[in-house]
mmCIF file with all atom_site columns, C-alpha atoms in Angstrom:
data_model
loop_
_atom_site.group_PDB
_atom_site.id
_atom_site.type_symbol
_atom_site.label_atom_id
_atom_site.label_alt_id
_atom_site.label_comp_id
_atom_site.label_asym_id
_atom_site.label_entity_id
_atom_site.label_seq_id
_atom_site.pdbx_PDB_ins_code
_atom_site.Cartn_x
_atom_site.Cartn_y
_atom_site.Cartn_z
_atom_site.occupancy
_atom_site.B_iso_or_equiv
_atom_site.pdbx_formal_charge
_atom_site.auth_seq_id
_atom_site.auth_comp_id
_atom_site.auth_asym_id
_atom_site.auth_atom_id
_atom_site.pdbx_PDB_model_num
ATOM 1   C CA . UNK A 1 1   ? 63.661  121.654 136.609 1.00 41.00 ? 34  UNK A CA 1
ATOM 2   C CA . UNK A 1 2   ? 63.178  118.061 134.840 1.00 43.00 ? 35  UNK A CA 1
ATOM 3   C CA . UNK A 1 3   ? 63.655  115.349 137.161 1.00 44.00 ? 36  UNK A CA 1
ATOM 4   C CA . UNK A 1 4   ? 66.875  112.727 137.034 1.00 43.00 ? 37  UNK A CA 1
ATOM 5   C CA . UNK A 1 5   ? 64.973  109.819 136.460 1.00 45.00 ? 38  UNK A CA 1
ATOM 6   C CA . UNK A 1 6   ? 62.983  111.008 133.212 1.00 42.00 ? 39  UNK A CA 1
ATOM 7   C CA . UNK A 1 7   ? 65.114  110.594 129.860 1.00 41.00 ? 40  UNK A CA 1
ATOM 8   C CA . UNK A 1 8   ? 65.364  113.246 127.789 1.00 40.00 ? 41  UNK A CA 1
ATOM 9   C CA . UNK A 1 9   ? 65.420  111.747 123.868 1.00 39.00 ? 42  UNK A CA 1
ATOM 10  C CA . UNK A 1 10  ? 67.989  113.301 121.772 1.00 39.00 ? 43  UNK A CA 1
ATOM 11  C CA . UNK A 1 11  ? 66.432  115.530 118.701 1.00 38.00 ? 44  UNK A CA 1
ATOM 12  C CA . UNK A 1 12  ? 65.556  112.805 115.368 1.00 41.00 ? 45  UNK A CA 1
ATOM 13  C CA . UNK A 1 13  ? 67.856  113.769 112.873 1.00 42.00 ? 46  UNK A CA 1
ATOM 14  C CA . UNK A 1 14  ? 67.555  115.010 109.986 1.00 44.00 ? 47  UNK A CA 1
ATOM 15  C CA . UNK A 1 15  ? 67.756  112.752 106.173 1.00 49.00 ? 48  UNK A CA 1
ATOM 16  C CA . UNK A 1 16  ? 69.456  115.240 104.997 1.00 51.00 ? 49  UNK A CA 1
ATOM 17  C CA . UNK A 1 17  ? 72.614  117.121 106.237 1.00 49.00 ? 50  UNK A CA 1
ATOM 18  C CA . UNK A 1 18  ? 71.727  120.551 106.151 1.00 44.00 ? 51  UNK A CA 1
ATOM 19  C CA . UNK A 1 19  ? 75.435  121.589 104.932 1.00 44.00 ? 52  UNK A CA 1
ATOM 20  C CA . UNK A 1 20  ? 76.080  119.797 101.847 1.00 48.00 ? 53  UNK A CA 1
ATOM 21  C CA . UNK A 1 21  ? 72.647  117.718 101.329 1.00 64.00 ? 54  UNK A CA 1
ATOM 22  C CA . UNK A 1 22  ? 74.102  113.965 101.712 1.00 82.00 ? 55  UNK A CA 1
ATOM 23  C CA . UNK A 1 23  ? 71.978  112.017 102.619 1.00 86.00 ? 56  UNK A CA 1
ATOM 24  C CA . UNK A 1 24  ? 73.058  109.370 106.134 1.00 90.00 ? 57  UNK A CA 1
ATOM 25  C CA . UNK A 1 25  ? 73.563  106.004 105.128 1.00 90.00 ? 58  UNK A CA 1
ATOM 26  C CA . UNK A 1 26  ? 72.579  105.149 108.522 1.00 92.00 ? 59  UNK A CA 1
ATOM 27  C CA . UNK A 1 27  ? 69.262  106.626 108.516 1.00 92.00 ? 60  UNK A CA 1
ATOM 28  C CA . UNK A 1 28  ? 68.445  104.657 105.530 1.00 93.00 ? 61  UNK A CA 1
ATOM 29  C CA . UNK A 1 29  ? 68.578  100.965 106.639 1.00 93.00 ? 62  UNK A CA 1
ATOM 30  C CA . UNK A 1 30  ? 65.538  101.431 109.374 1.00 93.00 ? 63  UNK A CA 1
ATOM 31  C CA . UNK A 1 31  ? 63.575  103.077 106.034 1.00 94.00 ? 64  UNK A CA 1
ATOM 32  C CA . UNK A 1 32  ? 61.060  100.538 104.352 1.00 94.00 ? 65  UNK A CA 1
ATOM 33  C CA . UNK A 1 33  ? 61.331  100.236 100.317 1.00 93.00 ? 66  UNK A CA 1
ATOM 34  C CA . UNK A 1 34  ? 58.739  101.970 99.642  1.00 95.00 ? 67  UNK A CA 1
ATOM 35  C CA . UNK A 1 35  ? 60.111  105.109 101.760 1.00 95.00 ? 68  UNK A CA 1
ATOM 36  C CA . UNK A 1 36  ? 63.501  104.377 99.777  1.00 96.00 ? 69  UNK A CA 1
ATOM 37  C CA . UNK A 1 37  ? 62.100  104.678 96.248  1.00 96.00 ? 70  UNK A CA 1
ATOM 38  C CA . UNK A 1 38  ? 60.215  107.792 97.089  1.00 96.00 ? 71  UNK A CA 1
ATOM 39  C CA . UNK A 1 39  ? 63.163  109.121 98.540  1.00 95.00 ? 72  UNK A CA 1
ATOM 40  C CA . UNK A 1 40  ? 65.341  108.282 95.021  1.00 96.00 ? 73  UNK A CA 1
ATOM 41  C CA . UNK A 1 41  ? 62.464  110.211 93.060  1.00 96.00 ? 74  UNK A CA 1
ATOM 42  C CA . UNK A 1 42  ? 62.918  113.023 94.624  1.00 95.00 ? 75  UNK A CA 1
ATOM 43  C CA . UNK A 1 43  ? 66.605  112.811 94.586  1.00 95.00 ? 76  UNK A CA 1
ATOM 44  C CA . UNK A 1 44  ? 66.673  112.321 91.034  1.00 95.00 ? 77  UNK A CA 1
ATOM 45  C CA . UNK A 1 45  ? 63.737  115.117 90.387  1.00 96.00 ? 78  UNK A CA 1
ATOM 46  C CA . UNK A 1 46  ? 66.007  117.447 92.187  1.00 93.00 ? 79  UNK A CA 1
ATOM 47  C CA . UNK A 1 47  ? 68.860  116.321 90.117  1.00 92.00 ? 80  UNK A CA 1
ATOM 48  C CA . UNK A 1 48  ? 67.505  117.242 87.189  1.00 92.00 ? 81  UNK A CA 1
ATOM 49  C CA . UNK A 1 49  ? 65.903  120.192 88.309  1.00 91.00 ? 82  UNK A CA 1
ATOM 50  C CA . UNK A 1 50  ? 70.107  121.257 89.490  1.00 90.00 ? 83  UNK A CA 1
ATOM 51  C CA . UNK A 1 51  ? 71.441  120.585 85.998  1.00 89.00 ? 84  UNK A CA 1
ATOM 52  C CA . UNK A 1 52  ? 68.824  122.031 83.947  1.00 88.00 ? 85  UNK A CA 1
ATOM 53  C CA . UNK A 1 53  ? 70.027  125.077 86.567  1.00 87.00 ? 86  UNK A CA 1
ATOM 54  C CA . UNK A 1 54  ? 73.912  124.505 85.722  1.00 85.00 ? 87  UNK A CA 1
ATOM 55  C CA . UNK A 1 55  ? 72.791  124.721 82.053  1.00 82.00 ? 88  UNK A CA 1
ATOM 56  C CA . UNK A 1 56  ? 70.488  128.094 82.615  1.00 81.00 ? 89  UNK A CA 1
ATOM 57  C CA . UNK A 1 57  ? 72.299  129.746 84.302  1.00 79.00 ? 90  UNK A CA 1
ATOM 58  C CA . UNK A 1 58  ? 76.102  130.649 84.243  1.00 67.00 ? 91  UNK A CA 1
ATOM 59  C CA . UNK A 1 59  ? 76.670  129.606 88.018  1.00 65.00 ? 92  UNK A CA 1
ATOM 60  C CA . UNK A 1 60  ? 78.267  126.543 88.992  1.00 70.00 ? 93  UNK A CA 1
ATOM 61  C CA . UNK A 1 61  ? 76.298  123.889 90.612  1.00 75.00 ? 94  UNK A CA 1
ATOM 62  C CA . UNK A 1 62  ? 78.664  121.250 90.333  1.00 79.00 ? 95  UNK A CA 1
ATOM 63  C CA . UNK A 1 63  ? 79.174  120.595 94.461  1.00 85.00 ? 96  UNK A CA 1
ATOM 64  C CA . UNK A 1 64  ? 75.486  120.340 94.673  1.00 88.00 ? 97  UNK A CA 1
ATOM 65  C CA . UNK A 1 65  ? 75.397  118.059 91.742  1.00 89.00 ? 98  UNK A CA 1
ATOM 66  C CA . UNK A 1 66  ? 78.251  115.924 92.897  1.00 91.00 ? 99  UNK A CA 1
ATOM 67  C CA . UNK A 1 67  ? 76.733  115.329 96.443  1.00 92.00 ? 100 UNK A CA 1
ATOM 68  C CA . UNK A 1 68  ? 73.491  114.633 95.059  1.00 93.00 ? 101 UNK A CA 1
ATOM 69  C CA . UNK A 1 69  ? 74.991  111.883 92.877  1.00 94.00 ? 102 UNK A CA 1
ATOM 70  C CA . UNK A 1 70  ? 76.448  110.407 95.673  1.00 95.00 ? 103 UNK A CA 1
ATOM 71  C CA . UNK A 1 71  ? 73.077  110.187 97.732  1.00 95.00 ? 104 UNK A CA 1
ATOM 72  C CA . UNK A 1 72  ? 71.246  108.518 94.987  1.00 96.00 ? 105 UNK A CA 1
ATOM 73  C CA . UNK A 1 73  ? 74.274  105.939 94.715  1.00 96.00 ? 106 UNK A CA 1
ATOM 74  C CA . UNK A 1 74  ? 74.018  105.653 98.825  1.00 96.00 ? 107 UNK A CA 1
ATOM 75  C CA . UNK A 1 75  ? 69.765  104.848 98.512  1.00 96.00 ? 108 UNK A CA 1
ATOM 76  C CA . UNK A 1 76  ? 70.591  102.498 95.809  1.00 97.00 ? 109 UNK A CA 1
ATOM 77  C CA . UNK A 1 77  ? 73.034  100.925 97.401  1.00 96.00 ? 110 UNK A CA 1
ATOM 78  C CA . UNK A 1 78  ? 70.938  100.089 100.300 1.00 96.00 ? 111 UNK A CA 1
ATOM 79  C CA . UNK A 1 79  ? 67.799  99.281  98.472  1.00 96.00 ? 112 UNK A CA 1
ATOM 80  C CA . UNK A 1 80  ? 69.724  96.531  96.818  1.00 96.00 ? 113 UNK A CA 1
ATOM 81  C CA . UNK A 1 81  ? 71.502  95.563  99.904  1.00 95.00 ? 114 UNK A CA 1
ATOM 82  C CA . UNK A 1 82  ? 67.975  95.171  101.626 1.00 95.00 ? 115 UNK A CA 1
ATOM 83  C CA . UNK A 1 83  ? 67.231  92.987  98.326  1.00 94.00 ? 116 UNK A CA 1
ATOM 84  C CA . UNK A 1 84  ? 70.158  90.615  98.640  1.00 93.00 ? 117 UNK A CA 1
ATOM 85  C CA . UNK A 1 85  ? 69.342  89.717  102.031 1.00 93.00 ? 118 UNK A CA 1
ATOM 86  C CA . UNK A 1 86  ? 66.283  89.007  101.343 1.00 93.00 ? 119 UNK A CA 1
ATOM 87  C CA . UNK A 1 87  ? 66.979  86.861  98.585  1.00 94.00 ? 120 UNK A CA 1
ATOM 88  C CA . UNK A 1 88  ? 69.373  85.110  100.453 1.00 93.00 ? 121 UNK A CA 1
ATOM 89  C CA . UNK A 1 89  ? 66.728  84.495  103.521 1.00 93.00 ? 122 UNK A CA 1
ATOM 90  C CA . UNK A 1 90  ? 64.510  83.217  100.848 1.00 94.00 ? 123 UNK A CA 1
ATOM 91  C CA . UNK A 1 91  ? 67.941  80.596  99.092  1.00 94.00 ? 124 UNK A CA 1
ATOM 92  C CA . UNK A 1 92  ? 68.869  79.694  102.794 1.00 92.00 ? 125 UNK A CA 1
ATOM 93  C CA . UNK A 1 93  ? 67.408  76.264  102.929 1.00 92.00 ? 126 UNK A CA 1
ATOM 94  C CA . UNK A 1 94  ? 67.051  75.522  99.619  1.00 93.00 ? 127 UNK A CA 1
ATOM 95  C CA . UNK A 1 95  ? 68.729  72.921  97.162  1.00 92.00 ? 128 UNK A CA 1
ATOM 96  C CA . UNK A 1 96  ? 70.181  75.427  95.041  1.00 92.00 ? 129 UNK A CA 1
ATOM 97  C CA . UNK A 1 97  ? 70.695  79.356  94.978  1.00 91.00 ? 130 UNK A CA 1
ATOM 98  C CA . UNK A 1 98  ? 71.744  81.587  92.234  1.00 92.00 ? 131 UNK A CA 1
ATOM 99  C CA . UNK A 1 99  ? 75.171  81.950  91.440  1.00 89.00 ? 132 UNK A CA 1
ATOM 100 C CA . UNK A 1 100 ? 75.201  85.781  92.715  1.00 88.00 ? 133 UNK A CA 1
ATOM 101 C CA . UNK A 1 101 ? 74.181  84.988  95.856  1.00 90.00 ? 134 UNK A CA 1
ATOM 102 C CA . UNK A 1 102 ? 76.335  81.875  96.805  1.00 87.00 ? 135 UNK A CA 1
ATOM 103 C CA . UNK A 1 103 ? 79.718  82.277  98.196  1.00 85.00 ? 136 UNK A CA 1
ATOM 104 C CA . UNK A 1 104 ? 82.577  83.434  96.358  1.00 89.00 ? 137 UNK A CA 1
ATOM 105 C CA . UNK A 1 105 ? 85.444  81.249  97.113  1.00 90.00 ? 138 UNK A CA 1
ATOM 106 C CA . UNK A 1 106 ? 88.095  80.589  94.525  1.00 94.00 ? 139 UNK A CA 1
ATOM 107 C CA . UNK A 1 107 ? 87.370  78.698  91.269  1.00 92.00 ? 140 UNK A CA 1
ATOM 108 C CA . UNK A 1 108 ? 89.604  75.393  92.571  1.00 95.00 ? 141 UNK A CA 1
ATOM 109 C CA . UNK A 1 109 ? 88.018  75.564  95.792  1.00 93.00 ? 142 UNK A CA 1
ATOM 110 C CA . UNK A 1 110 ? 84.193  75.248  94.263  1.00 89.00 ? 143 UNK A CA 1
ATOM 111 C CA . UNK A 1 111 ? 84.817  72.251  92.119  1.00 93.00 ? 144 UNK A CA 1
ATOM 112 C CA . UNK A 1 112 ? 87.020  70.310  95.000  1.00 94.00 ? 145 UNK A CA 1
ATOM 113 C CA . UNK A 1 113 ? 85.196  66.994  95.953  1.00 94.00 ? 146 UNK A CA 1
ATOM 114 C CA . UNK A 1 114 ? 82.619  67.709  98.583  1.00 93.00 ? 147 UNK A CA 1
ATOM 115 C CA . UNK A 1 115 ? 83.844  64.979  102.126 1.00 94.00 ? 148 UNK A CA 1
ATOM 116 C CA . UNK A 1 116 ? 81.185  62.433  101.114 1.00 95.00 ? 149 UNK A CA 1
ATOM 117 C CA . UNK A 1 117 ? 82.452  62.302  97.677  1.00 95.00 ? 150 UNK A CA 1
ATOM 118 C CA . UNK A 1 118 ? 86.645  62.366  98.225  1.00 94.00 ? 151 UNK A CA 1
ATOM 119 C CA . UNK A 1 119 ? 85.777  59.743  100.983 1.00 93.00 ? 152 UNK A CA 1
ATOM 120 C CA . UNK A 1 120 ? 84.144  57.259  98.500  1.00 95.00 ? 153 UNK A CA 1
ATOM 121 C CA . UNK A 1 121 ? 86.031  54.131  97.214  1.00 95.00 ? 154 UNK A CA 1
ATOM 122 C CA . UNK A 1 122 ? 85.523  51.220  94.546  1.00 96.00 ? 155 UNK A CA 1
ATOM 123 C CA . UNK A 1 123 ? 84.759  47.792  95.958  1.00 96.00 ? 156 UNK A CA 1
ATOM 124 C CA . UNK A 1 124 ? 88.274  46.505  94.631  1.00 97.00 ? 157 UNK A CA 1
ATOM 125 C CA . UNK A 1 125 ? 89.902  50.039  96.448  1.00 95.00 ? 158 UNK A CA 1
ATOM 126 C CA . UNK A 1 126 ? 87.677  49.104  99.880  1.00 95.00 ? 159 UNK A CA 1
ATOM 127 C CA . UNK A 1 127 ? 89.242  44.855  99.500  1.00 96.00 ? 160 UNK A CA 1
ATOM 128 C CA . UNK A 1 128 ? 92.548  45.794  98.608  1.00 96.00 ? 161 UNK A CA 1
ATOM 129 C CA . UNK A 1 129 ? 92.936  48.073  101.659 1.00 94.00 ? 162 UNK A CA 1
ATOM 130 C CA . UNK A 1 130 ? 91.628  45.388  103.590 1.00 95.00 ? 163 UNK A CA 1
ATOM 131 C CA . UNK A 1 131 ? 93.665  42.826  102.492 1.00 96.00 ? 164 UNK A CA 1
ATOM 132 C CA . UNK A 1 132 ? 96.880  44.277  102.219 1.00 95.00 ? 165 UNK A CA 1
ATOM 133 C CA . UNK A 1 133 ? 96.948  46.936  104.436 1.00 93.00 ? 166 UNK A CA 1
ATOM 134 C CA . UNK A 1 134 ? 99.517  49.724  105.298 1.00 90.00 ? 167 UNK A CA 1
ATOM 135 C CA . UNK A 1 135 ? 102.437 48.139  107.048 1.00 88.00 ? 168 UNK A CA 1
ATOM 136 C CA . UNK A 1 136 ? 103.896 50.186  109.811 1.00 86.00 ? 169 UNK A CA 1
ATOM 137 C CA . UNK A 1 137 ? 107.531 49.820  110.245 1.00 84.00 ? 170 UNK A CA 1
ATOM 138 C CA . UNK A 1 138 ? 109.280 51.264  113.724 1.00 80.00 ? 171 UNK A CA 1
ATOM 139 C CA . UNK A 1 139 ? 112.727 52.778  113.177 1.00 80.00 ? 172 UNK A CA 1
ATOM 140 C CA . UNK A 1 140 ? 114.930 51.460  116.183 1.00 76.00 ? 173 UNK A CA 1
ATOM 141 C CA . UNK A 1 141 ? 116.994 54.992  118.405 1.00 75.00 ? 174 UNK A CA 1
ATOM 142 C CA . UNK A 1 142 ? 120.407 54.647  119.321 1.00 67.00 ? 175 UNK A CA 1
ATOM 143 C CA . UNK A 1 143 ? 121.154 55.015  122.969 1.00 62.00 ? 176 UNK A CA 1
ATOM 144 C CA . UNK A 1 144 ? 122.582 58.318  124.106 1.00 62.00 ? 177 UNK A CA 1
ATOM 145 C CA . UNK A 1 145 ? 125.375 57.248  125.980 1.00 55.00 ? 178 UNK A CA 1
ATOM 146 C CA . UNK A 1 146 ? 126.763 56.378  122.301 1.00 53.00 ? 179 UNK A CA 1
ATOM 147 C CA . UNK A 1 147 ? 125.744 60.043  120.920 1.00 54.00 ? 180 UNK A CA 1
ATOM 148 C CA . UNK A 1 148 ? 126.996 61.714  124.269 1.00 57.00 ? 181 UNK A CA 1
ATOM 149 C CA . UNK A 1 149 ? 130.763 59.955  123.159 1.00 59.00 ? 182 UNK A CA 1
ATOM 150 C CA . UNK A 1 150 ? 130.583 60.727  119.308 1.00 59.00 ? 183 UNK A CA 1
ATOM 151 C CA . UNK A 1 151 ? 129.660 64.668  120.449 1.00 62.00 ? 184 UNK A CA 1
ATOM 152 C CA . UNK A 1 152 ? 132.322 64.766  122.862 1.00 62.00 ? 185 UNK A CA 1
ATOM 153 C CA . UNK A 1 153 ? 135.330 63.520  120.447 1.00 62.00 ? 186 UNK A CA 1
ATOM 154 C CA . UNK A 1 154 ? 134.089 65.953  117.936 1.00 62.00 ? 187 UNK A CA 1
ATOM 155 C CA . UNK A 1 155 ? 134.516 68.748  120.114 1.00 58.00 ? 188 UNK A CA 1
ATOM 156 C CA . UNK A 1 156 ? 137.754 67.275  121.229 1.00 60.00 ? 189 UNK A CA 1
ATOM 157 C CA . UNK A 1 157 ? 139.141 67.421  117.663 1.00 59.00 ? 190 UNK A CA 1
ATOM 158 C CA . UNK A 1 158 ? 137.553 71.132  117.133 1.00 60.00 ? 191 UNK A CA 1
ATOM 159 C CA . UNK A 1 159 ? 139.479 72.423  120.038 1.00 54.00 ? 192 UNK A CA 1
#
């Protein structure tokens, strides 16, 4: 009998499902680069080695192939993911990054004025602003007793 206190770890899992051979996309991202690349090697060996088999032989191998195609896109994928991030901890506090890596945005938005720029003014702009400055002009209400009279002869025509 185990005792409650002890933790029992679950069983490692496997790269590789054992039903279809996909690899887990999960499993991949704790892998180092070096693991990664041997990994695609012998994903690609063994996709060879399927459609020199499909070729040989009259049997179809084509589920086999298909999922196998699919793991090799799901290493690479991941291999460059690991890249970019790494590229982009590299870019983070420099001047300038390459244009893959910076952020997408839409064309209009990158080439607006940065703040410092759209807030800058000519010497004439700054002393004609101070000189003759906005003029604020205060629009006077009418009293509501007035409104309250107009309203209630317009409802005293409508009805």
């Amino acid at each position: 009998m185990t005792e409650p206190n002890t933790l029992i770890s679950p069983p490692t899992p496997q790269l590789l499902d054992n039903s279809s051979g996909k690899v887990k996309t999960v499993q991949l991202w704790d892998k180092s680069k070096d693991d990664l690349m041997k990994q695609l090697g012998e994903l690609k060996t063994e996709l060879g080695q399927l459609r020199i088999q499909k070729v040989a032989s009259s049997g179809s191998k084509l589920n086999k192939i298909h999922d196998l195609r699919k793991s090799i896109a799901r290493v690479l994928t991941v291999i460059n993911a690991k890249q970019r991030s790494q590229l982009r901890l590299f870019y983070k506090n420099k001047k300038y990054a390459p244009l893959d890596l910076r952020v997408k945005q839409t064309r209009a938005i990158r080439r607006r004025l940065s703040p410092e720029d759209k807030a800058r003014a000519l010497e004439k702009t700054k002393k004609r602003n101070t000189h003759f400055p906005q003029r604020k002009f205060a629009i006077k209400v009418r009293p509501q007793v007035n409104a309250t009279r107009m309203d209630n002869q317009i409802l005293s025509h409508i009805y």
